[in-house]
XYZ file of C-alpha atoms in Angstrom:
732
model
C 27.094 -28.971 49.167
C 30.327 -29.479 47.266
C 31.468 -26.487 45.251
C 31.731 -27.305 41.545
C 35.053 -25.490 41.170
C 36.891 -27.662 43.724
C 40.042 -28.980 42.100
C 39.745 -32.499 40.793
C 43.205 -33.383 42.117
C 42.267 -32.769 45.746
C 38.886 -34.446 45.325
C 40.476 -37.558 43.850
C 42.062 -38.316 47.212
C 38.709 -38.964 48.809
C 38.039 -42.145 50.663
C 34.333 -42.555 51.318
C 34.417 -44.892 54.286
C 37.180 -44.105 56.737
C 37.357 -43.143 60.375
C 37.662 -39.384 60.445
C 40.174 -37.108 62.097
C 39.155 -34.054 64.084
C 42.465 -32.370 63.276
C 40.753 -29.021 62.728
C 39.051 -29.239 66.094
C 35.373 -29.225 66.879
C 32.478 -31.046 68.401
C 30.742 -33.514 66.192
C 27.465 -35.120 67.183
C 25.713 -37.926 65.443
C 22.712 -38.729 67.537
C 21.194 -42.179 67.532
C 18.226 -43.036 69.695
C 19.214 -46.682 70.198
C 22.632 -45.673 71.566
C 22.084 -42.598 73.754
C 24.953 -43.413 76.108
C 27.774 -43.963 73.614
C 30.758 -41.683 73.749
C 31.645 -39.309 70.968
C 34.743 -41.318 70.183
C 32.509 -44.286 69.389
C 30.109 -42.212 67.340
C 32.514 -40.285 65.118
C 32.894 -41.838 61.705
C 34.053 -39.902 58.691
C 31.670 -40.145 55.783
C 33.157 -37.573 53.463
C 36.309 -35.993 52.035
C 39.402 -35.079 54.005
C 38.838 -31.369 53.406
C 35.397 -31.493 55.077
C 35.993 -33.206 58.436
C 32.494 -32.440 59.705
C 30.986 -35.078 57.393
C 30.905 -37.959 59.830
C 28.978 -39.786 62.529
C 27.537 -43.047 63.672
C 23.905 -41.971 63.826
C 20.810 -42.503 61.764
C 19.427 -39.047 61.232
C 21.069 -35.753 62.139
C 24.617 -34.532 62.672
C 25.932 -31.439 64.350
C 29.440 -30.069 63.910
C 30.788 -27.033 65.742
C 34.175 -25.671 64.759
C 36.497 -23.626 66.968
C 35.103 -20.393 65.578
C 31.657 -21.389 66.798
C 30.211 -22.118 63.376
C 27.562 -24.842 63.481
C 27.631 -27.254 60.567
C 24.433 -29.218 60.137
C 24.792 -32.299 57.958
C 21.286 -32.499 56.576
C 19.775 -35.936 55.965
C 17.263 -34.537 53.430
C 17.763 -32.772 50.104
C 16.216 -29.411 49.269
C 13.936 -29.453 46.224
C 11.789 -26.431 46.918
C 9.792 -27.832 49.829
C 11.757 -26.028 52.539
C 12.687 -29.251 54.320
C 16.262 -28.288 55.111
C 15.195 -25.043 56.737
C 12.540 -26.858 58.757
C 15.084 -29.384 59.996
C 17.534 -26.613 60.834
C 14.858 -24.975 63.011
C 14.757 -28.118 65.164
C 18.528 -28.080 65.656
C 18.666 -24.347 66.309
C 15.788 -24.465 68.798
C 17.417 -26.959 71.114
C 20.997 -25.802 70.548
C 20.013 -22.212 71.373
C 21.386 -20.606 68.238
C 19.895 -18.495 65.492
C 19.287 -19.843 62.015
C 21.942 -17.420 60.782
C 24.517 -19.378 62.791
C 23.913 -22.623 60.870
C 25.704 -23.783 57.725
C 24.035 -26.614 55.844
C 25.947 -29.539 54.398
C 24.427 -32.296 52.306
C 24.617 -35.784 53.788
C 26.691 -38.259 51.776
C 25.319 -41.650 50.732
C 25.134 -43.941 53.741
C 22.066 -46.066 54.301
C 23.086 -47.116 57.803
C 23.525 -43.576 59.098
C 20.959 -41.488 57.204
C 18.162 -44.019 56.978
C 14.679 -42.468 57.127
C 12.874 -44.402 59.851
C 9.510 -44.044 58.079
C 10.695 -44.912 54.577
C 13.332 -47.366 55.837
C 16.023 -46.199 53.424
C 17.969 -43.014 52.712
C 15.592 -40.850 50.752
C 13.728 -37.561 50.601
C 10.098 -38.245 49.781
C 6.732 -39.294 51.080
C 6.351 -36.052 53.049
C 8.468 -37.617 55.809
C 11.303 -35.095 56.210
C 9.893 -33.281 59.238
C 7.915 -36.082 60.853
C 10.731 -38.655 60.666
C 13.233 -36.281 62.285
C 11.035 -34.543 64.858
C 12.480 -36.222 67.943
C 15.973 -37.319 66.803
C 17.029 -33.866 65.592
C 15.759 -32.041 68.637
C 17.513 -34.575 70.858
C 20.732 -34.106 68.895
C 20.538 -30.337 69.408
C 19.683 -30.699 73.083
C 22.514 -33.176 73.630
C 25.029 -30.767 72.120
C 23.776 -27.945 74.325
C 24.019 -30.044 77.498
C 27.572 -31.102 76.709
C 28.714 -27.554 76.066
C 27.109 -26.384 79.315
C 28.771 -29.258 81.173
C 32.219 -28.183 80.002
C 31.585 -24.570 80.991
C 30.355 -25.690 84.424
C 33.548 -27.668 84.968
C 35.736 -24.707 84.036
C 33.868 -22.290 86.273
C 33.457 -24.853 89.052
C 29.725 -24.239 89.313
C 26.661 -26.409 88.884
C 25.409 -26.892 85.357
C 21.957 -25.885 86.557
C 23.288 -22.365 87.140
C 24.169 -21.932 83.456
C 22.161 -21.345 80.335
C 22.851 -21.225 76.619
C 21.911 -18.367 74.330
C 22.890 -17.372 70.774
C 25.783 -19.777 70.576
C 27.242 -18.967 73.988
C 27.086 -20.482 77.464
C 26.315 -17.819 80.061
C 27.469 -18.028 83.675
C 25.866 -16.779 86.899
C 28.260 -13.839 87.256
C 28.058 -12.483 83.726
C 30.888 -14.619 82.349
C 30.423 -16.479 79.058
C 32.051 -18.883 76.647
C 31.374 -19.170 72.947
C 30.564 -22.649 71.740
C 33.813 -22.688 69.788
C 35.786 -22.307 73.018
C 34.161 -25.385 74.533
C 33.938 -27.842 71.673
C 37.247 -29.666 72.096
C 36.499 -30.679 75.676
C 32.847 -31.329 74.911
C 33.825 -33.797 72.191
C 35.443 -36.010 74.843
C 32.344 -36.342 77.012
C 29.763 -39.110 76.752
C 26.330 -38.268 75.438
C 23.901 -37.846 78.358
C 21.519 -40.750 78.801
C 18.593 -38.480 79.638
C 18.059 -35.593 77.266
C 15.109 -33.387 78.219
C 13.546 -31.408 75.389
C 12.015 -27.958 75.529
C 8.297 -27.800 76.221
C 6.319 -26.155 73.444
C 5.635 -23.031 75.482
C 9.385 -22.269 75.488
C 9.845 -22.506 71.717
C 11.553 -19.472 70.206
C 11.793 -20.703 66.607
C 9.558 -23.748 66.206
C 6.118 -22.636 65.089
C 7.241 -19.083 64.328
C 7.559 -17.474 60.881
C 11.224 -17.749 59.893
C 13.188 -17.056 56.751
C 14.125 -20.107 54.727
C 17.866 -20.639 54.521
C 17.792 -21.197 50.765
C 15.809 -18.055 49.942
C 18.626 -15.454 49.668
C 20.648 -17.479 47.163
C 17.567 -18.248 45.092
C 16.559 -14.597 45.067
C 19.968 -13.178 44.144
C 20.750 -15.919 41.637
C 23.743 -17.442 43.394
C 21.985 -20.748 44.065
C 23.339 -23.475 41.822
C 21.304 -26.393 40.589
C 22.784 -29.291 38.643
C 21.750 -27.680 35.382
C 23.895 -24.631 36.310
C 27.093 -26.434 37.265
C 30.429 -26.246 35.494
C 33.379 -28.382 36.582
C 36.898 -28.058 35.102
C 37.202 -29.610 31.662
C 33.512 -30.411 31.438
C 31.711 -31.036 28.150
C 27.958 -31.166 27.548
C 25.804 -34.116 26.552
C 22.242 -34.966 25.631
C 20.669 -38.217 24.499
C 17.765 -39.804 22.663
C 16.508 -43.153 23.886
C 14.235 -45.542 22.041
C 10.690 -44.144 22.225
C 9.363 -47.622 23.112
C 10.366 -49.133 26.422
C 12.457 -52.257 25.832
C 13.617 -51.129 22.393
C 17.228 -50.809 21.246
C 19.320 -48.977 18.656
C 19.542 -50.890 15.379
C 21.581 -48.325 13.454
C 22.350 -44.613 13.549
C 23.307 -42.068 10.924
C 25.134 -39.307 12.798
C 26.682 -37.443 9.870
C 24.380 -34.431 10.207
C 24.920 -34.306 13.952
C 28.698 -34.273 13.604
C 28.450 -31.287 11.271
C 26.683 -29.153 13.884
C 29.127 -26.478 15.113
C 30.280 -27.365 18.613
C 29.519 -31.092 18.433
C 32.489 -33.149 19.638
C 31.352 -36.764 19.534
C 28.405 -39.116 19.129
C 28.220 -42.133 21.414
C 25.992 -45.154 20.965
C 24.483 -46.837 24.004
C 22.298 -49.940 24.114
C 18.957 -48.180 23.923
C 20.060 -44.602 23.220
C 22.428 -42.347 21.313
C 24.228 -39.477 23.037
C 25.755 -36.349 21.530
C 28.615 -34.539 23.271
C 29.367 -30.917 22.535
C 31.070 -27.744 23.679
C 27.795 -26.282 24.887
C 24.203 -27.283 25.550
C 22.730 -25.946 22.326
C 25.199 -27.851 20.187
C 24.221 -31.094 21.863
C 20.504 -30.337 21.596
C 20.813 -29.494 17.914
C 22.950 -32.565 17.328
C 20.506 -34.890 19.067
C 17.625 -33.559 16.995
C 19.462 -34.274 13.714
C 20.265 -37.910 14.515
C 18.696 -40.416 12.137
C 18.158 -43.535 14.228
C 16.660 -46.864 13.191
C 15.170 -48.539 16.231
C 14.329 -52.103 17.113
C 11.137 -51.309 18.999
C 10.872 -54.669 20.746
C 7.788 -56.304 22.208
C 5.885 -53.197 23.286
C 5.527 -51.534 19.892
C 1.843 -52.436 19.434
C 0.588 -51.430 22.881
C -1.763 -48.480 23.260
C -3.749 -46.825 26.029
C -6.975 -48.611 25.138
C -5.330 -52.003 25.566
C -3.838 -51.043 28.938
C -7.202 -49.742 30.131
C -8.933 -52.967 29.120
C -6.428 -54.955 31.147
C -7.079 -52.831 34.229
C -10.845 -53.134 33.830
C -10.573 -56.906 33.467
C -8.441 -57.020 36.612
C -11.316 -55.511 38.623
C -13.178 -58.810 38.259
C -10.325 -60.740 39.883
C -10.059 -61.223 43.650
C -6.537 -59.831 43.925
C -4.990 -59.420 47.361
C -7.137 -58.781 50.402
C -5.954 -55.556 52.039
C -8.508 -55.268 54.838
C -11.813 -56.822 55.845
C -14.197 -56.172 58.719
C -17.769 -57.277 59.206
C -19.628 -58.907 56.296
C -19.964 -56.485 53.402
C -21.575 -59.069 51.113
C -24.429 -59.567 53.572
C -24.684 -55.839 54.204
C -25.065 -55.172 50.485
C -27.623 -57.953 50.132
C -29.739 -56.707 53.040
C -29.263 -52.968 52.491
C -32.234 -50.653 52.082
C -30.231 -48.849 49.440
C -26.977 -49.450 47.580
C -24.793 -47.254 45.447
C -22.029 -48.279 43.018
C -19.439 -46.321 41.048
C -16.076 -46.605 39.292
C -13.399 -43.920 39.179
C -10.290 -43.547 37.047
C -7.024 -41.621 37.333
C -4.643 -41.591 34.334
C -0.923 -42.016 33.911
C 0.829 -38.774 34.860
C 4.271 -37.300 34.146
C 6.209 -35.263 36.698
C 6.919 -32.229 34.470
C 9.487 -30.716 36.844
C 10.943 -27.377 35.775
C 14.508 -28.718 35.857
C 14.706 -31.624 33.393
C 16.806 -34.681 34.191
C 20.433 -33.605 34.415
C 23.602 -35.029 35.948
C 27.296 -34.179 35.857
C 29.533 -37.259 35.846
C 33.244 -37.975 35.596
C 34.881 -41.384 35.479
C 38.502 -41.222 36.640
C 41.017 -44.020 37.257
C 40.560 -43.718 41.025
C 36.898 -42.754 41.360
C 33.590 -41.887 39.717
C 32.239 -38.522 40.762
C 28.682 -37.295 40.384
C 27.200 -33.847 40.835
C 23.469 -34.411 40.802
C 20.267 -33.509 42.576
C 18.901 -36.820 43.807
C 16.343 -37.879 46.372
C 18.159 -41.214 46.801
C 21.947 -40.763 47.097
C 22.688 -44.433 47.816
C 20.689 -45.560 44.798
C 22.511 -42.930 42.725
C 25.794 -44.384 43.930
C 24.673 -47.902 43.004
C 23.505 -46.831 39.530
C 26.813 -45.112 38.750
C 28.731 -48.146 39.993
C 26.762 -50.414 37.689
C 27.116 -48.136 34.668
C 30.858 -47.595 35.127
C 31.797 -51.048 36.321
C 33.286 -49.681 39.532
C 32.695 -50.675 43.145
C 30.262 -48.498 45.073
C 33.083 -47.376 47.401
C 34.599 -45.459 44.478
C 31.443 -43.484 43.702
C 31.349 -39.932 45.092
C 27.934 -38.260 45.140
C 27.794 -34.478 45.527
C 24.106 -33.808 46.067
C 22.706 -30.556 44.676
C 19.657 -28.356 44.985
C 16.797 -29.780 42.917
C 14.634 -27.669 40.630
C 11.462 -29.629 41.274
C 11.171 -33.394 41.539
C 7.727 -34.542 42.761
C 9.133 -38.073 43.047
C 10.965 -38.174 39.701
C 14.396 -37.967 41.304
C 13.675 -41.002 43.405
C 14.695 -42.688 40.163
C 18.255 -43.061 38.857
C 17.854 -43.927 35.170
C 19.317 -40.596 34.041
C 22.213 -40.975 36.493
C 22.983 -44.411 35.069
C 22.957 -42.935 31.570
C 25.262 -40.056 32.550
C 27.781 -42.425 34.140
C 27.636 -44.717 31.092
C 28.455 -41.785 28.792
C 31.208 -40.514 31.085
C 32.776 -43.979 31.133
C 33.439 -43.682 27.389
C 35.352 -40.378 27.522
C 38.250 -38.952 29.532
C 36.549 -35.756 30.724
C 33.509 -34.899 32.840
C 30.192 -34.496 31.047
C 26.953 -32.780 32.002
C 23.989 -34.713 30.682
C 20.818 -32.672 30.176
C 17.704 -34.181 28.663
C 15.598 -32.315 26.158
C 12.167 -31.449 27.527
C 10.731 -33.888 24.982
C 12.989 -36.651 26.295
C 12.038 -35.754 29.847
C 8.324 -36.072 29.041
C 8.407 -39.183 26.861
C 10.865 -41.128 29.039
C 9.486 -40.282 32.450
C 8.558 -42.769 35.159
C 4.799 -42.291 35.349
C 2.173 -42.247 38.089
C 0.117 -45.380 37.346
C -3.311 -45.506 35.758
C -5.824 -46.713 38.356
C -9.451 -47.787 38.294
C -11.341 -48.157 41.588
C -14.712 -49.865 41.954
C -17.021 -49.212 44.924
C -20.288 -50.641 46.183
C -21.844 -49.057 49.299
C -24.668 -50.247 51.529
C -26.995 -47.856 53.402
C -29.835 -48.399 55.837
C -33.351 -46.977 55.480
C -32.257 -43.639 56.987
C -29.360 -43.370 54.529
C -26.691 -44.166 57.101
C -23.564 -45.814 55.696
C -23.266 -49.493 56.630
C -20.080 -50.104 54.710
C -18.569 -50.563 51.282
C -16.635 -52.902 49.049
C -13.630 -51.318 47.380
C -11.492 -52.893 44.640
C -8.356 -51.175 43.357
C -6.637 -52.143 40.100
C -3.440 -50.657 38.697
C 0.324 -50.928 38.686
C 2.321 -51.448 41.852
C 5.081 -48.871 42.126
C 6.491 -50.681 45.119
C 6.835 -53.944 43.166
C 9.232 -52.243 40.760
C 10.967 -49.884 43.182
C 11.410 -52.261 46.130
C 10.154 -55.732 45.162
C 11.281 -57.250 48.457
C 8.721 -55.059 50.226
C 5.805 -56.715 48.395
C 4.525 -60.032 49.799
C 3.667 -63.040 47.655
C 0.042 -61.926 47.579
C 1.091 -58.879 45.550
C -0.380 -56.439 48.076
C 1.222 -53.023 47.655
C 0.915 -51.207 50.980
C 1.300 -47.833 49.313
C -1.388 -48.511 46.727
C -3.985 -49.177 49.419
C -2.916 -46.453 51.856
C -5.862 -44.351 53.099
C -8.270 -46.808 51.443
C -7.341 -49.622 53.810
C -8.431 -47.669 56.904
C -11.058 -45.081 55.891
C -11.601 -42.261 58.349
C -15.357 -42.810 58.065
C -17.062 -45.073 60.598
C -18.566 -48.198 59.047
C -19.324 -51.686 60.284
C -18.519 -53.515 57.069
C -15.536 -53.086 54.788
C -13.541 -55.031 52.253
C -10.603 -53.602 50.306
C -8.879 -55.638 47.594
C -5.943 -54.734 45.390
C -5.198 -56.258 41.979
C -1.763 -55.369 40.552
C -1.648 -54.732 36.800
C 1.918 -54.014 35.603
C 1.936 -51.709 32.552
C 3.892 -53.080 29.618
C 4.736 -49.881 27.763
C 5.461 -47.529 30.672
C 7.582 -47.534 33.782
C 5.629 -46.563 36.875
C 6.903 -44.511 39.784
C 6.065 -42.171 42.651
C 4.284 -38.925 41.813
C 3.887 -36.501 44.719
C 1.917 -39.188 46.498
C 0.596 -42.316 44.782
C -1.646 -44.407 47.037
C -2.839 -41.576 49.315
C -3.436 -39.329 46.306
C -5.388 -41.968 44.413
C -7.342 -43.194 47.417
C -8.325 -39.686 48.484
C -9.727 -38.856 45.060
C -11.690 -42.087 44.859
C -12.965 -42.127 48.475
C -13.907 -38.462 48.642
C -15.683 -38.583 45.295
C -17.587 -41.703 46.341
C -18.623 -40.495 49.805
C -19.870 -37.304 48.181
C -21.990 -39.286 45.755
C -23.290 -41.500 48.541
C -24.346 -38.429 50.545
C -26.138 -36.876 47.587
C -27.802 -40.204 46.721
C -29.610 -40.089 50.086
C -30.286 -36.339 49.851
C -27.823 -35.371 52.573
C -25.566 -32.339 52.754
C -22.005 -33.569 51.974
C -20.456 -31.749 54.942
C -23.080 -32.876 57.449
C -22.929 -36.461 56.181
C -19.159 -36.553 56.575
C -19.336 -34.968 60.034
C -21.574 -37.741 61.337
C -19.212 -40.411 60.026
C -16.114 -38.731 61.510
C -17.085 -39.133 65.150
C -13.880 -41.009 66.016
C -11.682 -38.439 64.267
C -12.058 -35.077 66.035
C -9.069 -33.607 64.173
C -10.722 -34.439 60.855
C -13.980 -32.915 62.084
C -12.124 -29.774 63.151
C -10.506 -29.122 59.768
C -13.738 -29.918 57.958
C -15.669 -27.510 60.164
C -13.037 -24.786 59.746
C -12.816 -25.109 55.966
C -16.613 -25.117 55.604
C -16.982 -22.037 57.789
C -14.256 -20.104 56.015
C -15.644 -21.035 52.594
C -19.178 -19.996 53.517
C -20.565 -23.488 53.114
C -24.339 -23.443 52.964
C -24.639 -19.841 51.791
C -26.715 -19.475 48.614
C -24.899 -19.418 45.268
C -25.925 -18.158 41.862
C -26.994 -20.600 39.183
C -24.032 -22.334 37.606
C -21.946 -21.979 40.776
C -21.073 -24.784 43.154
C -18.986 -25.759 46.148
C -17.269 -29.082 46.674
C -15.498 -30.483 49.694
C -12.997 -33.197 50.562
C -11.483 -34.214 53.907
C -8.908 -36.850 54.763
C -5.938 -37.850 56.858
C -2.956 -37.996 54.495
C 0.786 -38.188 55.202
C 0.125 -37.849 58.922
C -1.860 -34.614 58.567
C -5.577 -33.803 58.494
C -6.843 -31.575 55.690
C -10.124 -30.314 54.338
C -10.385 -28.510 51.009
C -13.346 -26.570 49.638
C -13.534 -25.469 46.000
C -15.974 -22.855 44.783
C -16.359 -22.560 41.025
C -18.582 -21.353 38.231
C -19.298 -23.447 35.140
C -20.739 -22.170 31.867
C -23.048 -24.025 29.508
C -20.148 -24.699 27.147
C -18.120 -26.275 29.996
C -15.946 -23.323 30.850
C -14.789 -23.428 34.487
C -13.871 -20.361 36.488
C -12.258 -21.109 39.824
C -13.599 -18.681 42.384
C -12.113 -19.827 45.694
C -9.843 -22.542 47.078
C -10.004 -22.888 50.862
C -7.810 -25.349 52.774
C -7.797 -26.079 56.505
C -4.829 -28.103 57.716
C -3.883 -29.714 61.003
C -0.330 -30.914 60.464
C 0.494 -31.201 64.134
C 3.315 -29.047 65.434
C 4.277 -26.565 62.732
C 7.931 -25.726 62.097
C 7.279 -22.598 60.046
C 3.720 -21.484 59.215
C 4.951 -19.598 56.158
C 6.440 -22.787 54.710
C 3.317 -24.782 55.536
C 1.140 -22.310 53.653
C 3.578 -22.259 50.737
C 3.550 -26.039 50.476
C -0.235 -26.243 50.689
C -0.544 -23.579 47.997
C 2.012 -25.176 45.692
C 0.712 -28.696 46.196
C -2.893 -27.643 45.661
C -2.136 -25.874 42.381
C 0.090 -28.741 41.233
C -2.752 -31.181 41.836
C -5.194 -28.809 40.202
C -3.196 -28.880 36.958
C -3.337 -32.653 36.961
C -7.063 -32.802 37.712
C -7.908 -30.296 35.002
C -5.515 -31.097 32.176
C -2.934 -33.829 32.642
C -2.939 -37.299 31.125
C -0.250 -39.464 29.551
C -1.472 -41.617 26.680
C 0.275 -44.271 24.596
C 0.056 -45.154 20.910
C 2.192 -47.869 19.289
C 4.144 -48.189 22.508
C 5.071 -44.489 22.549
C 4.050 -41.686 24.859
C 2.043 -39.193 22.813
C 2.658 -36.073 24.926
C 6.021 -34.351 24.548
C 6.115 -30.879 26.110
C 4.078 -28.274 27.953
C 2.005 -27.523 24.849
C 0.219 -30.876 25.185
C 0.923 -31.530 28.865
C -0.098 -28.125 30.083
C 0.040 -26.584 33.527
C -2.251 -24.124 35.231
C -1.391 -20.532 34.351
C -1.104 -17.692 36.841
C -4.128 -15.985 35.313
C -6.195 -19.143 35.893
C -5.213 -19.781 39.512
C -7.199 -18.259 42.364
C -5.494 -17.607 45.711
C -5.290 -20.636 47.990
C -6.677 -19.549 51.345
C -4.886 -21.673 53.927
C -5.954 -21.916 57.569
C -3.648 -23.726 59.976
C -5.086 -25.407 63.064
C -2.820 -24.851 66.062
C -1.716 -28.213 67.381
C 0.878 -29.793 69.677
C 0.580 -33.202 68.072
C 3.650 -34.696 66.397
C 4.274 -33.105 62.976
C 2.645 -34.489 59.858
C 3.672 -34.024 56.247
C 2.439 -31.200 54.007
C 4.447 -31.401 50.782
C 2.034 -33.826 49.110
C -1.068 -33.284 51.221
C -2.503 -30.370 49.236
C -2.016 -32.274 45.987
C -4.060 -35.187 47.308
C -7.041 -33.077 48.366
C -7.777 -30.828 45.412
C -9.071 -33.270 42.764
C -12.047 -34.635 44.735
C -13.028 -31.185 45.985
C -12.924 -29.966 42.375
C -15.131 -32.687 40.887
C -17.511 -32.451 43.829
C -17.845 -28.708 43.192
C -18.549 -29.339 39.522
C -21.286 -31.822 40.422
C -22.795 -29.224 42.725
C -22.660 -26.558 40.029
C -24.204 -28.387 37.074
C -25.172 -31.843 38.289
C -22.514 -33.551 36.184
C -20.450 -36.183 37.976
C -16.955 -36.670 36.514
C -15.498 -40.005 37.557
C -12.516 -40.023 35.250
C -9.759 -37.435 35.330
C -8.724 -35.088 33.862
C -11.738 -32.835 33.324
C -10.364 -31.884 29.900
C -11.294 -35.394 28.694
C -14.943 -34.407 29.154
C -14.466 -31.111 27.308
C -14.033 -28.796 30.288
C -11.657 -25.864 30.069
C -10.585 -23.019 32.345
C -11.780 -19.456 31.817
């Protein structure tokens, strides 16, 4: 991570794409599975500034640098935003390289789609709960390759067989007690070709993987030395904030900035196409200045749109055929001949991200380069946005990625980066743009509003024969990566989980009808398709079970015969939650189970509901099989955080629109669960040697259906539209 106090003169000499020099010495590994036999000379490519020669490589995922002092520099292909990803990735490197986590220094990867491409997402990004699972083999192989090369050099010097040597704590140990530190071997190791066969440790030899370890970012976050974008100060920097038109597509017609310019500390007011920015000597001057602006807007074509109109359009779309996502058997015949059928519709609203750190970016436009200091999940897209805003080629854009104070998908977007670069292009000093919380809420990129319609067919014994499932709502993928959407309009993310239910059935049809919202921009939100599908499917299967007088756990178990991992987490969660034990009147338990983000989870909610709709959460129990665990402490933390994040949304959160404007503006009307309202999340991890799955978004996906199923058990009321607050429920 670049230090904010680095002199601008030295940084201005950067050349982003140049073959690097190893003048300071050291072994640099960029491991690429397709090219395991290429020499280091072919693989070394500088991808960063001259003063950081370890930023280089020709690989796709992970990069290891070892300097002559033995320090290991790990160029991390994923950004840290609270999920612990960087520490988890470092564990993989350390395990195979035979070093301790305290011997690793982390360095953020620069923008380079060719080198740092996520093989699951197919572009350079942190998201989709892919950080661990996309790097599981490549990073371990990179660490193992480095270890083998270092051992090979030591074997040559001692004139012994490499099989007589071993590595431990950053040193190669010989048969007669002799040893070399990695720093003593790196120069010669850098000249050797990467071995073609790289054996990895068997699980029974793991020293770090699967063990509780301290996260590398914890000390700095505890002692306050960690720096997020909102904390940064670069030489000569001024502060900025902005107000954009409250209606998407609107522009500035005129602005009266006289009051703003009188605010002590305000330096300038800058007009952009759809916004007005205030620059000041400090944050509070800019915030005060922005609030005093008198702006006349041209609201454009979306000024008359409201939530009711958007909902009508989605409901109407449900009657259209849309794109066929999956079909097996003959569901129409099954429904016609069924002994019993059951139908239902479910809705999930637009949602904001509400991250603790609002959108913020430091930008400077210089004659030779444009430099950004910003926490972003998509460094290449950030580079492209700044290039567009400043009118510079992408090669001149330097991106210094920072720690992120919460993102949940919001920083997969670059609108605020574009705005920061556009402001910086109009002045001759760096600026730090920070949005007001109100701006952050009303100009978010929102999780789409969805409506799902189901019709299930059962036989005379209540066994599920199949269902018809129609999904209507906006396609995030169509806006974010339109080339990834076929002519049919089928959004693969929107139908994920729904397209291949884990429940056995002979007949299935899943259709998707895209409905682009006019007044809102849609985006990723800690899982979009899997989150939506899990809520809809797990609510529906629960209703189907109850409609034929079957226990929801038993009914699911019978349908999960081909998914033993799903059965295992369901069984574990039910046992730990005391499923089947009698409850007092007004109490209920609800369950949900699914495969999401490559992991299997089951969640059980136990709650109490009063006659006036007060809900007291008694227990939250989660069983998770996420394959091979990197750090069980981090897994539990992510399940806890994701579960409570999703619980806030299920209970309270909804974005509504009136006259083209978002009606919610801050935490007073887009509230989050309070500490006093949150029960402990009891997390049980299933030991597994399967390839790792994701956990960052998994807990979020599971909580809503378990919650509404528990409510139905407690008072017989089935909520099919979130949040529960819409129906008058509140937390006690």
